[in-house]
mmCIF file of C-alpha atoms in Angstrom:
data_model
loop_
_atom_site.group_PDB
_atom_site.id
_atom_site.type_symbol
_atom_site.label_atom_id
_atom_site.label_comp_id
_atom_site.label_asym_id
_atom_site.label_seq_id
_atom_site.Cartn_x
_atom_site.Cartn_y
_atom_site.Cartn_z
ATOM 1 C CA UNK I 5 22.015 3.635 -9.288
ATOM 2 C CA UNK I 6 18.779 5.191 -7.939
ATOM 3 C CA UNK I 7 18.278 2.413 -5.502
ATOM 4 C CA UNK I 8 21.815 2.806 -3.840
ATOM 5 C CA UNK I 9 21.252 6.919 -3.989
ATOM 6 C CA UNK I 10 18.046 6.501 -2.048
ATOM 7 C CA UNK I 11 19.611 3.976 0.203
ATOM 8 C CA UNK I 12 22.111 6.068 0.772
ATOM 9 C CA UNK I 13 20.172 9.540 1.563
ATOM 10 C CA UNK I 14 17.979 7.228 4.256
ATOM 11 C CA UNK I 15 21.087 5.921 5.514
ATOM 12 C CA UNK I 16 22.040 10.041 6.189
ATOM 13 C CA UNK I 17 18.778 10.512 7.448
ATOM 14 C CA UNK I 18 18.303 7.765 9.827
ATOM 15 C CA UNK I 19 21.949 8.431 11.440
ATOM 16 C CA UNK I 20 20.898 12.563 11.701
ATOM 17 C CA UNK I 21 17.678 11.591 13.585
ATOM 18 C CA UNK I 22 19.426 9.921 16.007
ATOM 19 C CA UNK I 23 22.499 12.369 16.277
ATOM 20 C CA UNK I 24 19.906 15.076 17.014
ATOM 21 C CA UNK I 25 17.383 12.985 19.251
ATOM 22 C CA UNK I 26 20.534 11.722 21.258
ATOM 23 C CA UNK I 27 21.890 15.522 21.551
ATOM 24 C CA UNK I 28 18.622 17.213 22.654
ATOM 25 C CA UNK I 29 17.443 14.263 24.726
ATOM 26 C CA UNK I 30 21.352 13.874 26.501
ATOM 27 C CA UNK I 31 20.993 17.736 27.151
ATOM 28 C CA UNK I 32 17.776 18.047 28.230
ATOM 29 C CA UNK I 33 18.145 14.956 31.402
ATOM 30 C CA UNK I 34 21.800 13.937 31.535
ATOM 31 C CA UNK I 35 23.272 17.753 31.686
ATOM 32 C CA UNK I 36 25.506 18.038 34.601
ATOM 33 C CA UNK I 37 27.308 20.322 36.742
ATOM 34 C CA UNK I 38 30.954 19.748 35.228
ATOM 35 C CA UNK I 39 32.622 22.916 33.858
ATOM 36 C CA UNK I 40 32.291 23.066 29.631
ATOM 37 C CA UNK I 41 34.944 20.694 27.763
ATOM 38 C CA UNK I 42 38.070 22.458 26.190
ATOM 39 C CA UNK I 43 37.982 23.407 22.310
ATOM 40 C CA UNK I 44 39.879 20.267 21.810
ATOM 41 C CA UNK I 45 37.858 17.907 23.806
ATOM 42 C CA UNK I 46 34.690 19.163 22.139
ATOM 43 C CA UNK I 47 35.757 18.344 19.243
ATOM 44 C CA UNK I 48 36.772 14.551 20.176
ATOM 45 C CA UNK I 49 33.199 14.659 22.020
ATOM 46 C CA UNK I 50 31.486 15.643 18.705
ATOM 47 C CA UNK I 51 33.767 13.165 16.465
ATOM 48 C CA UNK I 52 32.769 10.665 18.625
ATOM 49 C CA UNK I 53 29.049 11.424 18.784
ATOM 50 C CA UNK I 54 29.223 11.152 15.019
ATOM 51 C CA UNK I 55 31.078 7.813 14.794
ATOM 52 C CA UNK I 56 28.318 6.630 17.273
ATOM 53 C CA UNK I 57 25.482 8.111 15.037
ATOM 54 C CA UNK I 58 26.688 5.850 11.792
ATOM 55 C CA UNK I 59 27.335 2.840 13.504
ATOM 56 C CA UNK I 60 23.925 2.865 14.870
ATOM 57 C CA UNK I 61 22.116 4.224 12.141
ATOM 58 C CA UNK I 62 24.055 1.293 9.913
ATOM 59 C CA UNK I 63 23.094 -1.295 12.192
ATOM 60 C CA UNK I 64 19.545 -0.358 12.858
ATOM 61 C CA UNK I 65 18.772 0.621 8.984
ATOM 62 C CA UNK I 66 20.205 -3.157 9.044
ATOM 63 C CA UNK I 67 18.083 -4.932 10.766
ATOM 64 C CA UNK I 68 14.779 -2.794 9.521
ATOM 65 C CA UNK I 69 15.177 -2.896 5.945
ATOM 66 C CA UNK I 70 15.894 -6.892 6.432
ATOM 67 C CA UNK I 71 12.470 -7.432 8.752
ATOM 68 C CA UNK I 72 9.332 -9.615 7.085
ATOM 69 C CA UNK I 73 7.475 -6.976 9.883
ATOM 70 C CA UNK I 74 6.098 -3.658 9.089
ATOM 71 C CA UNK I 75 4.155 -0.799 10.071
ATOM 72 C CA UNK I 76 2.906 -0.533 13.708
ATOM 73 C CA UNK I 77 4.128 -4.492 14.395
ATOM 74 C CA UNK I 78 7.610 -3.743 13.168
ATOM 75 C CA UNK I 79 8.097 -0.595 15.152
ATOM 76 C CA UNK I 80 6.827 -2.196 18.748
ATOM 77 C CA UNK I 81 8.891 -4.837 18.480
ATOM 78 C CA UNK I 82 11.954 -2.216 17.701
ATOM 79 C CA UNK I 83 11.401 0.151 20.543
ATOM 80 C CA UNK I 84 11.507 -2.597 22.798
ATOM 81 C CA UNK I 85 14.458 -4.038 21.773
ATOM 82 C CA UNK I 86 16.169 -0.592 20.952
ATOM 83 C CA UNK I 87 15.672 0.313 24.566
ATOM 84 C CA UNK I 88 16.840 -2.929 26.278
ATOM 85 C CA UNK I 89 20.158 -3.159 24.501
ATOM 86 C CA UNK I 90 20.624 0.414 24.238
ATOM 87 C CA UNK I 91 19.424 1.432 28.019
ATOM 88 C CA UNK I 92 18.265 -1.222 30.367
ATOM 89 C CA UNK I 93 20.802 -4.240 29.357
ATOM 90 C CA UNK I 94 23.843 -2.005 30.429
ATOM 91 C CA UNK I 95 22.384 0.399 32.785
ATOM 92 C CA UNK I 96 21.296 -2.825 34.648
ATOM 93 C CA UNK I 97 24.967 -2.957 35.207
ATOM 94 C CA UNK I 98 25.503 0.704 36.035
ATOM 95 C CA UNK I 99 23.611 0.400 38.748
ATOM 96 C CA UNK I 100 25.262 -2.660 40.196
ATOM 97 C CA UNK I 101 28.777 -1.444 39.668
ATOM 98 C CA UNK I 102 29.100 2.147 39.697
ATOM 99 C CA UNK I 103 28.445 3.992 42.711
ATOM 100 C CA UNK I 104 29.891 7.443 42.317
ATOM 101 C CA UNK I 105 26.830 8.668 40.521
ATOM 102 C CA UNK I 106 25.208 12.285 40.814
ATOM 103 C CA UNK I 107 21.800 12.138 42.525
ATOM 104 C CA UNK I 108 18.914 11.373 40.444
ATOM 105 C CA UNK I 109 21.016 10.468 37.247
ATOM 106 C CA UNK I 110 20.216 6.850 37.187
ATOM 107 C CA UNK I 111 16.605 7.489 36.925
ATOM 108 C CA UNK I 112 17.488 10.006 34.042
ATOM 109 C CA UNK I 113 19.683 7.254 32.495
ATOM 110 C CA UNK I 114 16.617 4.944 32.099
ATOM 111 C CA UNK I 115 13.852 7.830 31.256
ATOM 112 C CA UNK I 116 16.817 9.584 28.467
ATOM 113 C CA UNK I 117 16.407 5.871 26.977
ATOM 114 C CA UNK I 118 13.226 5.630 26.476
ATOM 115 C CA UNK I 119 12.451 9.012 25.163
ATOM 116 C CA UNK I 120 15.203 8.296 22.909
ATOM 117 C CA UNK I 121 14.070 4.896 21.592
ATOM 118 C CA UNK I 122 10.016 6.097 20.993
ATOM 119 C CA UNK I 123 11.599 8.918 19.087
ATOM 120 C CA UNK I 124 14.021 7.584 16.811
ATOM 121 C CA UNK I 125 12.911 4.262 15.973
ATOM 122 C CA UNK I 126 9.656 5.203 14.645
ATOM 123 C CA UNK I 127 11.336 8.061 12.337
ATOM 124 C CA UNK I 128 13.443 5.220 11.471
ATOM 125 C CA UNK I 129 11.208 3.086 10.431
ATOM 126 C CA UNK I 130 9.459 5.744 8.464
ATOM 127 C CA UNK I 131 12.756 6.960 6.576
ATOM 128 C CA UNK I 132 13.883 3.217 6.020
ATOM 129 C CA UNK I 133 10.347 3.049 4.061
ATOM 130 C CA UNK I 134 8.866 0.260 6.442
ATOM 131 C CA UNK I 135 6.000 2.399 8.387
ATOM 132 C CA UNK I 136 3.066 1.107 5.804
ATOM 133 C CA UNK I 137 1.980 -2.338 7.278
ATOM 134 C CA UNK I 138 1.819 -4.769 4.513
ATOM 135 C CA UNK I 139 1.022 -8.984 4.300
ATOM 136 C CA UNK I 140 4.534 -10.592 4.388
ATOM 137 C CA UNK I 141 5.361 -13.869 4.652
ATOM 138 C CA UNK I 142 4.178 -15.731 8.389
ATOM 139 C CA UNK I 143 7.366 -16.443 10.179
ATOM 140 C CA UNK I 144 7.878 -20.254 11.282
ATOM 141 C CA UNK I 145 10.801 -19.809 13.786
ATOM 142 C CA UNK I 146 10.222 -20.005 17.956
ATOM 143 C CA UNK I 147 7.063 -21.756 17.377
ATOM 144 C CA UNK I 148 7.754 -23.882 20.266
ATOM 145 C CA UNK I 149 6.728 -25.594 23.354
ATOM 146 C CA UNK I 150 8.659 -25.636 27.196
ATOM 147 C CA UNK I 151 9.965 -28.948 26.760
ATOM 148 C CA UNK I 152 11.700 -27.444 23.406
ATOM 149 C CA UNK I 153 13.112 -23.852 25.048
ATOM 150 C CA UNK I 154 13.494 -24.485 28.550
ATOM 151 C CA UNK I 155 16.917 -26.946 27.656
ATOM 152 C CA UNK I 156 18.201 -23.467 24.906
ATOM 153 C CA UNK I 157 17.487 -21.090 28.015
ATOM 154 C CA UNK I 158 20.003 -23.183 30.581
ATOM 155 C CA UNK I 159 22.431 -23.185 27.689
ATOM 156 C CA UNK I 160 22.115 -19.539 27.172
ATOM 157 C CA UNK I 161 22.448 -19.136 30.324
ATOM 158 C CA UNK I 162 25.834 -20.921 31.265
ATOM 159 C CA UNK I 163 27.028 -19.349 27.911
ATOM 160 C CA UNK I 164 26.219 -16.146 28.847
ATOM 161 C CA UNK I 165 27.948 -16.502 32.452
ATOM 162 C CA UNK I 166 30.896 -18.070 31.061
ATOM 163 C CA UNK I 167 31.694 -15.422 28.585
ATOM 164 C CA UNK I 168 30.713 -13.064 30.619
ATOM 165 C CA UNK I 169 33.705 -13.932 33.089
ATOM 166 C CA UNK I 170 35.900 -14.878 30.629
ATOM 167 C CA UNK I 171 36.218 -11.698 28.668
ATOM 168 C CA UNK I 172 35.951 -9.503 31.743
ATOM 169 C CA UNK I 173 39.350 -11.362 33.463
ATOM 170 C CA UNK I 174 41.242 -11.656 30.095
ATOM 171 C CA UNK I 175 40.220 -8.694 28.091
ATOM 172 C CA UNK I 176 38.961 -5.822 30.829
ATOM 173 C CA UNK I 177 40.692 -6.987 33.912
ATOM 174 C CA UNK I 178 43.894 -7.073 32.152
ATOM 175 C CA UNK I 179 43.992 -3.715 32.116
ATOM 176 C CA UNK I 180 45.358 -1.548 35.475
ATOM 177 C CA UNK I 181 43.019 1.289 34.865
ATOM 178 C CA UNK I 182 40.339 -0.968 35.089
ATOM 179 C CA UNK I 183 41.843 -2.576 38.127
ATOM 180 C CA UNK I 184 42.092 0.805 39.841
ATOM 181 C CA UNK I 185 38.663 2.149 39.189
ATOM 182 C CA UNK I 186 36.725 -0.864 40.516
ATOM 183 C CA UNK I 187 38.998 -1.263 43.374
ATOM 184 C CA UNK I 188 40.211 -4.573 42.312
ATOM 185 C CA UNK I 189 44.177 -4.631 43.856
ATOM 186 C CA UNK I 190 46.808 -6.982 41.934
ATOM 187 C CA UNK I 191 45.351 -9.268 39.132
ATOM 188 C CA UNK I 192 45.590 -13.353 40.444
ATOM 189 C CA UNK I 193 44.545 -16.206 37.938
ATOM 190 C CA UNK I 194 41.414 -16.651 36.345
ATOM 191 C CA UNK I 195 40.422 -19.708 38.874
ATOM 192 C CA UNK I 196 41.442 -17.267 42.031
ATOM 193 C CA UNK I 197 39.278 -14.604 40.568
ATOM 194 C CA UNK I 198 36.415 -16.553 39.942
ATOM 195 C CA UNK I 199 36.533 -17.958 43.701
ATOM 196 C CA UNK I 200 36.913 -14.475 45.205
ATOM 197 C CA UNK I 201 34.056 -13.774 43.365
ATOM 198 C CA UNK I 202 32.034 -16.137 44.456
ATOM 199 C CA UNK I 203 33.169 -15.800 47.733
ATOM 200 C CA UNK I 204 32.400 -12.131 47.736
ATOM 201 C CA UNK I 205 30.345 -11.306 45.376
ATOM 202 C CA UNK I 206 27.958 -14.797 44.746
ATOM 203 C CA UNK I 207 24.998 -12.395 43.569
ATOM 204 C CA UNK I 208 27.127 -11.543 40.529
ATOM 205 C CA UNK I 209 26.514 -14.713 38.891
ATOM 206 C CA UNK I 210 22.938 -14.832 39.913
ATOM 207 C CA UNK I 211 22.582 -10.915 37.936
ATOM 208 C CA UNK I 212 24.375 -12.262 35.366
ATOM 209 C CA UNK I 213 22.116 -15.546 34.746
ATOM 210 C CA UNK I 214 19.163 -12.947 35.088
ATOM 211 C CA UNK I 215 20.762 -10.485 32.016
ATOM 212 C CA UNK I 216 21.339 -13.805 29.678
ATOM 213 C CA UNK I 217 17.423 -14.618 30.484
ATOM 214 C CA UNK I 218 17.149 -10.655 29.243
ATOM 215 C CA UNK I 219 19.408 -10.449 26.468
ATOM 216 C CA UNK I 220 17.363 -13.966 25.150
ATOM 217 C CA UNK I 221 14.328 -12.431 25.112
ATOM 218 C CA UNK I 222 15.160 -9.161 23.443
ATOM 219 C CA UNK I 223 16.651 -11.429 20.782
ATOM 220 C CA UNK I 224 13.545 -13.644 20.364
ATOM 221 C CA UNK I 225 11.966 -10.927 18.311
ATOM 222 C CA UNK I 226 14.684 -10.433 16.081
ATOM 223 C CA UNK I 227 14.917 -14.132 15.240
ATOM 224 C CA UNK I 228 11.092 -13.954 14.399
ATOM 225 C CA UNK I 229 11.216 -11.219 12.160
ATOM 226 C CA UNK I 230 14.442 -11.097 9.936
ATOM 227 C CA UNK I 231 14.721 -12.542 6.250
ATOM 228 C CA UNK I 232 17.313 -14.737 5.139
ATOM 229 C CA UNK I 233 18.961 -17.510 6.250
ATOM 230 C CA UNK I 234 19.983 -18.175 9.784
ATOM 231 C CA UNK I 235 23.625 -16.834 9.730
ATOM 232 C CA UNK I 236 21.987 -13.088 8.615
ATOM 233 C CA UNK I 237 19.883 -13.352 11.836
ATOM 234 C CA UNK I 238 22.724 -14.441 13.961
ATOM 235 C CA UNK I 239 24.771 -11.186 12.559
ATOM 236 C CA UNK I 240 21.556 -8.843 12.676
ATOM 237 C CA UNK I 241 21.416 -9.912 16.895
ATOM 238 C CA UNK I 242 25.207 -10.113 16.870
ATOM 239 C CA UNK I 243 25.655 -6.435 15.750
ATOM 240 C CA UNK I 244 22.558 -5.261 17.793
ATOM 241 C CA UNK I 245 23.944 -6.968 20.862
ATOM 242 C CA UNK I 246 27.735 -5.554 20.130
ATOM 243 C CA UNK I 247 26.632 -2.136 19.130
ATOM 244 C CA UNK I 248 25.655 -0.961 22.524
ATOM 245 C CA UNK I 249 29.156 -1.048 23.419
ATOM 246 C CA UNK I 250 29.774 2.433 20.896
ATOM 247 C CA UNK I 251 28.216 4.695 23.740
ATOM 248 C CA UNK I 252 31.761 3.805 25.266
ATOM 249 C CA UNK I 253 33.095 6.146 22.811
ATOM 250 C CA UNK I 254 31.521 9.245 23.940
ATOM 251 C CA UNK I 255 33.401 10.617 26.696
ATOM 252 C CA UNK I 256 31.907 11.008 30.447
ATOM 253 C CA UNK I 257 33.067 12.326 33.714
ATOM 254 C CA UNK I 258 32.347 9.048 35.882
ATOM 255 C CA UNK I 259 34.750 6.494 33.517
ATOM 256 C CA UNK I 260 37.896 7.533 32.633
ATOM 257 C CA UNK I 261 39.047 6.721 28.985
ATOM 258 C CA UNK I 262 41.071 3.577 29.404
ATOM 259 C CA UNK I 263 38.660 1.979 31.783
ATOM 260 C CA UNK I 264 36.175 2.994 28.466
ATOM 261 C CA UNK I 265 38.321 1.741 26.023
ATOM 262 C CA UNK I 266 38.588 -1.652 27.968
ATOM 263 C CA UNK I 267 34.856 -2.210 28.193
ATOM 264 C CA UNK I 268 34.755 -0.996 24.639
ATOM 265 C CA UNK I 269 36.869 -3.914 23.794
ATOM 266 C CA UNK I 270 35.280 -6.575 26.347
ATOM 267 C CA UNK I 271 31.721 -6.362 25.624
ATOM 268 C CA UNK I 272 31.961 -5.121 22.050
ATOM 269 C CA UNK I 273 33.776 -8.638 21.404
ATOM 270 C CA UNK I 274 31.885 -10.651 23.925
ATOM 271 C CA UNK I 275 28.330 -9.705 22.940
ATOM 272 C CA UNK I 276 29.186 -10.279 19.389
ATOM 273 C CA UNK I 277 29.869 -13.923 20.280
ATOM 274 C CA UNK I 278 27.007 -14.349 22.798
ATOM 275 C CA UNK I 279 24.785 -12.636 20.488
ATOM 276 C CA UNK I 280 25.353 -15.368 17.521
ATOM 277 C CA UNK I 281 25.034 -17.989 19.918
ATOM 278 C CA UNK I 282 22.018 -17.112 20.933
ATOM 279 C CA UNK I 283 20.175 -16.441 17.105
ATOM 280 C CA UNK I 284 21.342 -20.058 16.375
ATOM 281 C CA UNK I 285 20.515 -21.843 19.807
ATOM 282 C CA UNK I 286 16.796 -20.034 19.169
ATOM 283 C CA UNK I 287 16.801 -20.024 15.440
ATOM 284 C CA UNK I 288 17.273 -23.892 15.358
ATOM 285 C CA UNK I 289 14.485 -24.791 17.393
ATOM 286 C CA UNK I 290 12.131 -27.170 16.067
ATOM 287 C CA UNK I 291 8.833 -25.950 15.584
ATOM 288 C CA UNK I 292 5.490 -27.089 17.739
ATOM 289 C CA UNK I 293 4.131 -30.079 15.635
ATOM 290 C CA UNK I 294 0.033 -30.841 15.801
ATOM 291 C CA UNK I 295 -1.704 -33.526 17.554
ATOM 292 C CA UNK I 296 1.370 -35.993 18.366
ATOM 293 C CA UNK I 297 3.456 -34.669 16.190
ATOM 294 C CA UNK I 298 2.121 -36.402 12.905
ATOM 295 C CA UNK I 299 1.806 -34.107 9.521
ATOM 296 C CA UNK I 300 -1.938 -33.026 9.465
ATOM 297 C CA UNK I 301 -4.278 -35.042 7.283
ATOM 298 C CA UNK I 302 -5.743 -32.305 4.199
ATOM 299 C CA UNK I 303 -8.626 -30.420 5.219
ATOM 300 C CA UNK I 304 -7.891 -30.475 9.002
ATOM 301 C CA UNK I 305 -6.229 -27.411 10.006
ATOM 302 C CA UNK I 306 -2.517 -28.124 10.850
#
């Protein structure tokens, strides 16, 4: 009973660190000029802030109280990886697509993220009970060579694209909201869309193949450092990957809410998938064996 008590009051105090670091940091760079929400929009703002707060404090208290990594190691590993799914993975894709923004705001996007990340993930750490480096066990996975993870990295890669495309045309470009914001006219088939693409657009896939490269590397760390057996590291980078989709809850004046909703569904669904891909496609690599690839003889170091 005492263990679930304190695991519970850390859980509370993880998600009100970030609740308040989000609030002050949001209002401080990412104010704007539009006129105060309506009492009732308010309060569907704040409900919303709050259902972001647990779902992030739950996954992050997740994937720190399951680490082998501590203290200082544990918590530069996590701000990196905090701020590339939480800012530069999908702000990367601001940037490309949305071109209505106020002046100066994407700069604020990227600077709000990392303020946010060196803020809360060290508090984190420290209410989760994991800011005292300690000896844990030495981890044994990604101890490769080229020849190994170059072949995963092209895989990732044309996973990444496909999905990508995939859910975008049958889960967001369903939608006519969606549609109508981007400018996209009457939906045609998957193959038709795909070749307009390309024919319009070719640099897409290109950004794309660059984010999977991204999304790889801010999972290596993750695969390094968590306990258990495979499958928990494929759902600790599964949920970290999805969960960057729950800022699509909080309501802003550049998206409307179905185009939201859509993307909600889209990359909440499709990042879940890429992100288990990608734990087993690095977590089943075969580590870098001495000399030429014999076991070492005792009393030479292997």
């Amino acid at each position: 009973m005492r263990v679930v008590i304190l695991t519970a009051i850390r859980f509370v105090g993880v998600t009100i660190v970030y609740l308040v670091t989000f609030v002050v940091v949001s209002g401080a760079l990412l104010a704007t000029t539009a006129p105060p929400p309506a009492a009732e929009e308010a309060g569907a703002t704040l409900l919303a802030l709050l259902v972001v707060s647990v779902i992030t404090a739950a996954v992050w208290s997740y994937v720190i109280r399951r680490s082998r990594w501590t203290g200082a190691k544990l918590i530069f590993a996590m701000v990196l990886v905090f701020y590339g799914v939480n800012t530069l993975m999908p702000q990367i894709e601001t940037a490309y697509f949305v071109t209505r923004l106020p002046p100066g705001m994407l700069p604020r996007l990227f600077v709000a993220g990392a303020i946010l990340a060196v803020v809360f993930v060290p508090l984190a750490v420290l209410i989760l009970g994991k800011a005292r480096s300690q000896t844990t066990e030495t981890a044994t996975r990604l101890q490769i060579h080229a020849g190994t993870l170059i072949p995963r990295l092209l895989l990732i890669v044309i996973a990444y694209v496909v999905i990508y495309f995939t859910f975008g045309h049958f889960v967001a470009w369903q939608s006519p909201a969606v549609r109508e914001y981007y400018g996209g006219g009457e939906l045609v088939g998957f193959t038709t869309q795909m070749a307009n693409v390309m024919r319009i657009e070719p640099g897409l896939f290109v950004l794309q193949a660059v984010r999977a490269l991204l999304w790889a590397a801010l999972a290596a760390p993750l695969v390094r450092m968590m306990k258990g057996e495979w499958w928990e590291t494929g759902l600790a980078v599964a949920l970290l990957f999805a969960a960057t989709s729950v800022q699509l809850l909080l309501p802003n004046p550049l998206m409307p809410f179905e185009v939201r909703m859509a993307h909600l569904l889209e990359t909440g669904t499709s990042n879940f998938l890429f992100g288990w891909l990608v734990a087993w496609l690095l977590g089943h690599l075969k580590p870098v064996q001495s000399g030429s690839g014999n076991p070492p003889r005792r009393g030479m170091p292997g």
